[in-house]
Short mmCIF file of C-alpha atoms and ligand atoms in Angstrom, two decimals:
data_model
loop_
_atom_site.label_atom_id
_atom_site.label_comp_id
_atom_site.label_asym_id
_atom_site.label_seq_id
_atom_site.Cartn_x
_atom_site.Cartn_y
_atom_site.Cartn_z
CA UNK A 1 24.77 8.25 156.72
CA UNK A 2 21.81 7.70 159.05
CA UNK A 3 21.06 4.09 160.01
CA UNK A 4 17.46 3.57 159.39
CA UNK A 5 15.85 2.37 162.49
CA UNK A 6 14.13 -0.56 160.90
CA UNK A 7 16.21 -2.62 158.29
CA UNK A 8 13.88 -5.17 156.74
CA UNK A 9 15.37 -6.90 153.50
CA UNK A 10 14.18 -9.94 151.42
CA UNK A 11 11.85 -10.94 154.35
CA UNK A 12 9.88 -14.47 153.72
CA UNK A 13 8.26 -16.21 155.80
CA UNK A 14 6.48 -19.68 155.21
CA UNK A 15 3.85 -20.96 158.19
CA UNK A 16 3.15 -24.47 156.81
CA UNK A 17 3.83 -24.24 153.22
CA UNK A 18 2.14 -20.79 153.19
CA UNK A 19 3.56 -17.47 152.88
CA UNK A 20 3.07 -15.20 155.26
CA UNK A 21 5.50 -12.65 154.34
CA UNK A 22 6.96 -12.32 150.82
CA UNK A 23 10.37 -10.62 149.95
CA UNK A 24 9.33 -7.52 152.00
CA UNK A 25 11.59 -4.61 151.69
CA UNK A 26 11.47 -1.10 153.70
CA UNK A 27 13.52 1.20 155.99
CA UNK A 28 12.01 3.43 158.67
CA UNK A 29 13.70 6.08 159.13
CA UNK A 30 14.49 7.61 163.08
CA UNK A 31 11.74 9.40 164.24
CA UNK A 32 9.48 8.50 161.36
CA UNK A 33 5.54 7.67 162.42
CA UNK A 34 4.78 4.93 159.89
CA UNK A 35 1.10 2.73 159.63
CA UNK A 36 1.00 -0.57 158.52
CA UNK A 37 -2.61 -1.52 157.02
CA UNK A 38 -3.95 -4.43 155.65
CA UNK A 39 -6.96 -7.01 155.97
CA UNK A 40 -6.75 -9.77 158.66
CA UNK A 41 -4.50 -11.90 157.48
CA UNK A 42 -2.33 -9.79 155.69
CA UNK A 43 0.87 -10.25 157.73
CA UNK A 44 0.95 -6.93 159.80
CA UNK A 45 1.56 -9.06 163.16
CA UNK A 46 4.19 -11.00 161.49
CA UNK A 47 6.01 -8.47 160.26
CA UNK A 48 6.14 -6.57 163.64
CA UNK A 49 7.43 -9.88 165.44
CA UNK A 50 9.99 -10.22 163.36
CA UNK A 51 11.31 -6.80 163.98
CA UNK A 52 11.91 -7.82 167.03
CA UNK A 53 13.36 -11.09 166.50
CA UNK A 54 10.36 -12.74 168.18
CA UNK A 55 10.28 -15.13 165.01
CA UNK A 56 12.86 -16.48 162.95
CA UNK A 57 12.78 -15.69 158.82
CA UNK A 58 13.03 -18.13 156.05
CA UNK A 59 16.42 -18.96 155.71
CA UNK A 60 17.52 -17.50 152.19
CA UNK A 61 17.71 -13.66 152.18
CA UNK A 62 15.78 -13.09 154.99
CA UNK A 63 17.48 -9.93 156.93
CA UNK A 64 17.01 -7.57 159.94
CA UNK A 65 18.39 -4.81 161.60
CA UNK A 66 17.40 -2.41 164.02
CA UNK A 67 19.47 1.15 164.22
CA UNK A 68 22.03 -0.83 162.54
CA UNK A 69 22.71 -3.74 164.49
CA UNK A 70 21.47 -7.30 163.60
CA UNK A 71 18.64 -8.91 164.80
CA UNK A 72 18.29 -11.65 162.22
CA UNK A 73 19.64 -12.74 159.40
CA UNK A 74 18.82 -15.66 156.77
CA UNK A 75 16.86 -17.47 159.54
CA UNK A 76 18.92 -17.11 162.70
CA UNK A 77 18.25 -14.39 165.83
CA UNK A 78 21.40 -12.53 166.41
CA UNK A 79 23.12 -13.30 169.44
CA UNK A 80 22.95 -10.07 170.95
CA UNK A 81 19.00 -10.08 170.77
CA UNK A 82 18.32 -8.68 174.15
CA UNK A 83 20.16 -5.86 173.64
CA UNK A 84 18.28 -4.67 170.72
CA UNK A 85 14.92 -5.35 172.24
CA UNK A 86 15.65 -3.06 174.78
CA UNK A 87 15.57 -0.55 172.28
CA UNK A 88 12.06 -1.67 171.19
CA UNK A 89 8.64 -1.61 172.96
CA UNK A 90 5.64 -3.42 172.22
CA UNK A 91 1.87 -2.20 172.70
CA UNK A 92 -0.53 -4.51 172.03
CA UNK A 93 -4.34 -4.70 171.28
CA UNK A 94 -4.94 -6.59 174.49
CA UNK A 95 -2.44 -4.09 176.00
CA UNK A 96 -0.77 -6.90 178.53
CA UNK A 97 -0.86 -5.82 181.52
CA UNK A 98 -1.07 -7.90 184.92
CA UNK A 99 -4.58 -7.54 185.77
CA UNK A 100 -3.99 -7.88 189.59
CA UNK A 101 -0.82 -5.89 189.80
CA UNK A 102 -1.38 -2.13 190.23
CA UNK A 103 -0.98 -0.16 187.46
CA UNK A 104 2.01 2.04 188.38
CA UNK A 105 3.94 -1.49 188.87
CA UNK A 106 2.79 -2.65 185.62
CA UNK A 107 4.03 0.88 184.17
CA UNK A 108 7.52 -0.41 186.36
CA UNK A 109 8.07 -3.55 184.34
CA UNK A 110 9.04 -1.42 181.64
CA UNK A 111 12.33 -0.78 183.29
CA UNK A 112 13.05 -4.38 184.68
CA UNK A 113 16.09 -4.92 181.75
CA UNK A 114 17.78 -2.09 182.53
CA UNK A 115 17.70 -2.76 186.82
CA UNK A 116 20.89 -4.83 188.00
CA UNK A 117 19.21 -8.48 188.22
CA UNK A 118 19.12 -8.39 192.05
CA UNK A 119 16.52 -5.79 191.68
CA UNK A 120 15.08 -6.66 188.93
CA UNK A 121 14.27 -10.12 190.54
CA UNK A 122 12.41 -8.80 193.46
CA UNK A 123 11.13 -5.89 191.86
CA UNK A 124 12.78 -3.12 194.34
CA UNK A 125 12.13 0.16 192.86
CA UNK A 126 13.72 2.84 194.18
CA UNK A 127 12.14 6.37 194.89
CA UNK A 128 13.68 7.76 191.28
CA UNK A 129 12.05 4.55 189.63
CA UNK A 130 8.60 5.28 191.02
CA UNK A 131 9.13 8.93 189.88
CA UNK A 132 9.73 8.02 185.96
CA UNK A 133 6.93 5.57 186.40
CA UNK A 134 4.63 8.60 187.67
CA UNK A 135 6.23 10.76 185.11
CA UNK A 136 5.30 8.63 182.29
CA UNK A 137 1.42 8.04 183.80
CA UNK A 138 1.04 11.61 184.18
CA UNK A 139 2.17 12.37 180.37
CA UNK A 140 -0.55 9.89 179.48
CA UNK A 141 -3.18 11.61 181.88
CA UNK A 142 -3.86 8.53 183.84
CA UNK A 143 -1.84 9.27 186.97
CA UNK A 144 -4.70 9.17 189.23
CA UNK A 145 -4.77 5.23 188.20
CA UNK A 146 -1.44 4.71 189.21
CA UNK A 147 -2.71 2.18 192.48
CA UNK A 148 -5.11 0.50 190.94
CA UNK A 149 -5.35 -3.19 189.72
CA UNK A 150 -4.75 -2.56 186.41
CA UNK A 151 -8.34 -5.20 185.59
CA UNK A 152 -10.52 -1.79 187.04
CA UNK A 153 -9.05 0.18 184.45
CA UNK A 154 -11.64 0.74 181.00
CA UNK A 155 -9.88 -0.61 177.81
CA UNK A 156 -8.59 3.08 176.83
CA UNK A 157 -6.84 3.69 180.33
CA UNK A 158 -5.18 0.08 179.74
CA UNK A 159 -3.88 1.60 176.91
CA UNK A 160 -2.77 4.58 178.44
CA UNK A 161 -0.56 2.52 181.18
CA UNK A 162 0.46 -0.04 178.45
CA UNK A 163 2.34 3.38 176.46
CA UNK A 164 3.47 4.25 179.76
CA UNK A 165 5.14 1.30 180.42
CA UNK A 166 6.81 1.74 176.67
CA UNK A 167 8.03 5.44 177.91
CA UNK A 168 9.66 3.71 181.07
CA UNK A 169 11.62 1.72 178.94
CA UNK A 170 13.14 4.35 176.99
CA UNK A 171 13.14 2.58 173.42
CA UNK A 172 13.55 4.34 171.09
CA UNK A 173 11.39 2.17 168.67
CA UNK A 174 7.10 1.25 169.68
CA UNK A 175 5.78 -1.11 167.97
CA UNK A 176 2.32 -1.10 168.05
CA UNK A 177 -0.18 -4.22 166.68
CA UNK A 178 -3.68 -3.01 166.33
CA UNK A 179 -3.21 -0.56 169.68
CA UNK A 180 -6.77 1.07 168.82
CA UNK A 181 -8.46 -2.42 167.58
CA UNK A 182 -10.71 -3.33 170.90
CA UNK A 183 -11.38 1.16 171.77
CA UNK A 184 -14.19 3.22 170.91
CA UNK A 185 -13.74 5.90 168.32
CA UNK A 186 -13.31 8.67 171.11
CA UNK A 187 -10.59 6.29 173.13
CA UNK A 188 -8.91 5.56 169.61
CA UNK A 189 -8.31 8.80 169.09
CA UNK A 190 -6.72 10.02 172.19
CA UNK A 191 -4.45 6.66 171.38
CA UNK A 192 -2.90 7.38 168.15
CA UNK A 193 -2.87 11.23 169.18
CA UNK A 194 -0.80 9.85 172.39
CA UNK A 195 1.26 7.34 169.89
CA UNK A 196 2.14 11.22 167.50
CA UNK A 197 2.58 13.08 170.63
CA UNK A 198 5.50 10.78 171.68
CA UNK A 199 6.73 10.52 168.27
CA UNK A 200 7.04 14.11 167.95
CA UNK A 201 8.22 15.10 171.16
CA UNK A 202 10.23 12.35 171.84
CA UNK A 203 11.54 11.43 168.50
CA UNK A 204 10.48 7.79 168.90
CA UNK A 205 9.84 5.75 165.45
CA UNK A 206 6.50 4.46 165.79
CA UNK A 207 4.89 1.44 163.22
CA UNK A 208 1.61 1.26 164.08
CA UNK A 209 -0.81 -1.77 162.85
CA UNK A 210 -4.56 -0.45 162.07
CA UNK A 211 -7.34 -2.01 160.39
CA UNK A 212 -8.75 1.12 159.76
CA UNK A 213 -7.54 3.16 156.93
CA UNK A 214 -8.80 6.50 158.01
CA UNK A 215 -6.23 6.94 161.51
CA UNK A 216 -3.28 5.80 159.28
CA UNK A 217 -4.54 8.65 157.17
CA UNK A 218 -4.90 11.32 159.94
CA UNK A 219 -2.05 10.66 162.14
CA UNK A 220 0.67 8.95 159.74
CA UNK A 221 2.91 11.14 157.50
CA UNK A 222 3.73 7.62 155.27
CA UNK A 223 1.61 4.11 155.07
CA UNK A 224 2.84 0.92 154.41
CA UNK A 225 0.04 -1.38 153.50
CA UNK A 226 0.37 -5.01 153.37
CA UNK A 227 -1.41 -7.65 151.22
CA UNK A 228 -0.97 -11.36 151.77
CA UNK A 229 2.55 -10.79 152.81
CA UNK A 230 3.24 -8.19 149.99
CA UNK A 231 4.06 -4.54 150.31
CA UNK A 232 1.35 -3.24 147.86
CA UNK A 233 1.84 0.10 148.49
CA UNK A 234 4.62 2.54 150.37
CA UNK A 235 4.36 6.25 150.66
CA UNK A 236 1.99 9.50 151.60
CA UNK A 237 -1.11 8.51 153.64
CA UNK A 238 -2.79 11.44 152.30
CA UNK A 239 -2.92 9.30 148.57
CA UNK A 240 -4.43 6.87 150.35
CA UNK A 241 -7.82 6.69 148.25
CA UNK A 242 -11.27 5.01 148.21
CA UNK A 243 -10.26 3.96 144.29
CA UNK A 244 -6.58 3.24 145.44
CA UNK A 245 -7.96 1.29 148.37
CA UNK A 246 -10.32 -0.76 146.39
CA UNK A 247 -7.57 -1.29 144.02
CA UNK A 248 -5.51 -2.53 146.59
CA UNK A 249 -8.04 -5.01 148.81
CA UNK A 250 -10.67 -5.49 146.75
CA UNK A 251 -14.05 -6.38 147.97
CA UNK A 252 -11.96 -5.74 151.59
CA UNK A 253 -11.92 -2.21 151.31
CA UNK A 254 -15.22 -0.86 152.52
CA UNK A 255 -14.02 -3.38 155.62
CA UNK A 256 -10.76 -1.20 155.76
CA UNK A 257 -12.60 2.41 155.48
CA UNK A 258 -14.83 1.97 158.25
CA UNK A 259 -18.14 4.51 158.55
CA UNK A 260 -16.31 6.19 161.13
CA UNK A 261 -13.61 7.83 158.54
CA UNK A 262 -16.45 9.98 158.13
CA UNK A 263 -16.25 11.54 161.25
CA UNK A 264 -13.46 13.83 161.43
CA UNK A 265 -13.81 15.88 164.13
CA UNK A 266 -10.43 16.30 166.61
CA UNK A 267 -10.78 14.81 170.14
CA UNK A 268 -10.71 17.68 172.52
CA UNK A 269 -7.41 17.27 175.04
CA UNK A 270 -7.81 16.65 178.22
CA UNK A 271 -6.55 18.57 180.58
CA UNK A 272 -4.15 16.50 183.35
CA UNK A 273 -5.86 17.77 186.45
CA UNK A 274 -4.12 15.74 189.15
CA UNK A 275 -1.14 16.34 191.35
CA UNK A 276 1.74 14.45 190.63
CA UNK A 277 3.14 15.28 194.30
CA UNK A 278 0.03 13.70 195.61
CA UNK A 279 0.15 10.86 193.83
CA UNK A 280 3.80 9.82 194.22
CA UNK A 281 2.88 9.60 197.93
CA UNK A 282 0.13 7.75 197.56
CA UNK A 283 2.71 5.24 195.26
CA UNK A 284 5.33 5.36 197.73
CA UNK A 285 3.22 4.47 200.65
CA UNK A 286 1.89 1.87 198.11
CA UNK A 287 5.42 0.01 197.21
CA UNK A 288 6.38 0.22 200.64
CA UNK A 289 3.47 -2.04 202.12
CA UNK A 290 3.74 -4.01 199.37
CA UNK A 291 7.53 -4.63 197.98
P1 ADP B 301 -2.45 -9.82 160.47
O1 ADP B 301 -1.73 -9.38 161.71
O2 ADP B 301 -2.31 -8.86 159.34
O3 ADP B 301 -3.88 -10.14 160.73
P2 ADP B 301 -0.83 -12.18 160.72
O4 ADP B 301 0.56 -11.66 160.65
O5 ADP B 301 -1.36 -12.51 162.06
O6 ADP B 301 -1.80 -11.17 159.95
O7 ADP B 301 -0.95 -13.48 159.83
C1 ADP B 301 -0.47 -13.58 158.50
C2 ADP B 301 -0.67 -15.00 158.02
O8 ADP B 301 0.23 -15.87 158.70
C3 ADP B 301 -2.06 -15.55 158.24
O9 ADP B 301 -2.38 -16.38 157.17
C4 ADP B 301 -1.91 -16.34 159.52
O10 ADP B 301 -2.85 -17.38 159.56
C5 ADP B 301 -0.50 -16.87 159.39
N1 ADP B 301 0.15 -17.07 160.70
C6 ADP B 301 0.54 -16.08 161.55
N2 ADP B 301 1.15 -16.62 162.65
C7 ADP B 301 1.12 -17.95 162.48
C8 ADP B 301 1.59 -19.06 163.25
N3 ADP B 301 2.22 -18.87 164.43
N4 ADP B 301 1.40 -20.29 162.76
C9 ADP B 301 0.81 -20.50 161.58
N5 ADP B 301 0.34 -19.50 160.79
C10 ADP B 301 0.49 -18.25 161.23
MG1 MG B 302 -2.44 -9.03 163.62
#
């Protein structure tokens, strides 16, 4: 049988006598594109971290595994930590990038565990590195970025390059806390249709974070929502109702099905107008003056 990608069993966790997380249960499946919604509050960062082993459980039940192997269990990180994380990549709302560092180098990071140390300690790419890091900006559309400072990028570009870096790494898991929370509707969109895009293509499990209700609806097959630490509801987004979603949050929910759930027009694509050739000499001359 199929190890599910995310293992999460009994899973409590207690920030100064209160409960963040309370005896939560669920498997992703590979390739599955779950959301994970709830109010501020609610746990959604907490849960992600500890997929990751970024914090420790309660001791007691407490249990984690990622494609089968351990990350934590009853309150202690698994040894072999790094070697699961390279299997998972982060994206966050403030996207983390290196403001002054161009963007394609930024993008580069993503590799850095899997470089022999050497390398990875002065950052020596080789040409085939800076061609997967122009790969992955050109599958985002952004490629024309790739020598820029990453701070004179707008917030949806940072974005972009911040999933680019995740498709350099090659996990096989993205996690993905509140990706879409500081973007315009328009720059949302093209996010979370990125975030399916590489899901589908690419068979990566995705868990995304969102506040609002109406993106887990259009571009997540299953929802997970999350209420002071307690899985209140697990299944098809498309039951996701207003009455459900009152039911669920309370006075919270008009908070959680924001007026733009009434706009449900599809983002036209872009089209990906640049050269790639061009711009992998522009990076190359680039890393050269610079590395
Ligand atoms: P969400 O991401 O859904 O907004 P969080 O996971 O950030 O929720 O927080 C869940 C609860 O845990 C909140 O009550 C928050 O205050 C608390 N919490 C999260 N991280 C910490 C921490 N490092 N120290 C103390 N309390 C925390
Ligand atoms: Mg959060």
């Amino acid at each position: 049988m199929t190890a599910p990608a995310i293992r999460l069993a009994h899973l409590r966790k207690t920030f100064r006598g209160r409960r963040a997380l309370d005896d939560v249960n669920l498997n992703v499946m590979p390739g599955e594109m779950v959301a994970l919604i709830g109010a501020s509050g609610s746990g959604k960062s907490t849960l992600l971290r500890h997929v990751s082993g970024l914090v420790a459980a309660d001791r007691g039940e407490s249990r984690v595994e990622v494609f089968g192997r351990l990350v934590q269990n009853r309150g202690v990180i698994s040894a072999d930590i790094r070697k699961v994380r390279a299997d998972i990549s982060f994206v966050f709302q403030q996207f983390n990038l290196v403001d002054r560092l161009p963007v394609i180098t930024n993008v580069l990071t993503g590799m850095l565990h899997r470089l022999p140390a050497w390398r990875s300690l002065l950052r020596r790419f080789t040409p085939d590195d800076i061609a997967c890091g122009v790969k992955a900006l050109t599958r985002v559309g952004i490629v024309e970025c790739a020598c820029q400072r990453a701070s004179t990028l707008s917030g949806g570009q940072q974005q972009r390059a911040a999933i680019s870096r995740a498709l350099v790494q090659q996990a096989r898991i993205i996690l993905a806390d509140e990706p879409i929370a500081s973007l315009d509707p328009e720059s949302s969109r093209r996010i979370m249709e990125l975030l399916a895009e590489i899901n589908r293509e690419s068979s990566v499990t995705v868990v995304v974070s969102l506040h609002q209700v109406e993106y887990a609806m259009r571009y997540c097959a299953r929802t997970v929502a999350l209420r002071a630490g307690v899985v209140v509801y697990d299944g098809p987004s498309s039951q996701l109702n207003a009455q459900l979603l009152r039911e669920l949050y309370g006075a919270q929910s008009d908070e959680l099905l924001s007026s733009d759930s009434r706009d449900t027009g599809a983002a036209p694509t872009r089209p990906i107008d640049v050269q790639p050739a061009y711009a992998s000499a522009r990076v190359n001359a680039w890393v050269e003056a610079h590395i």
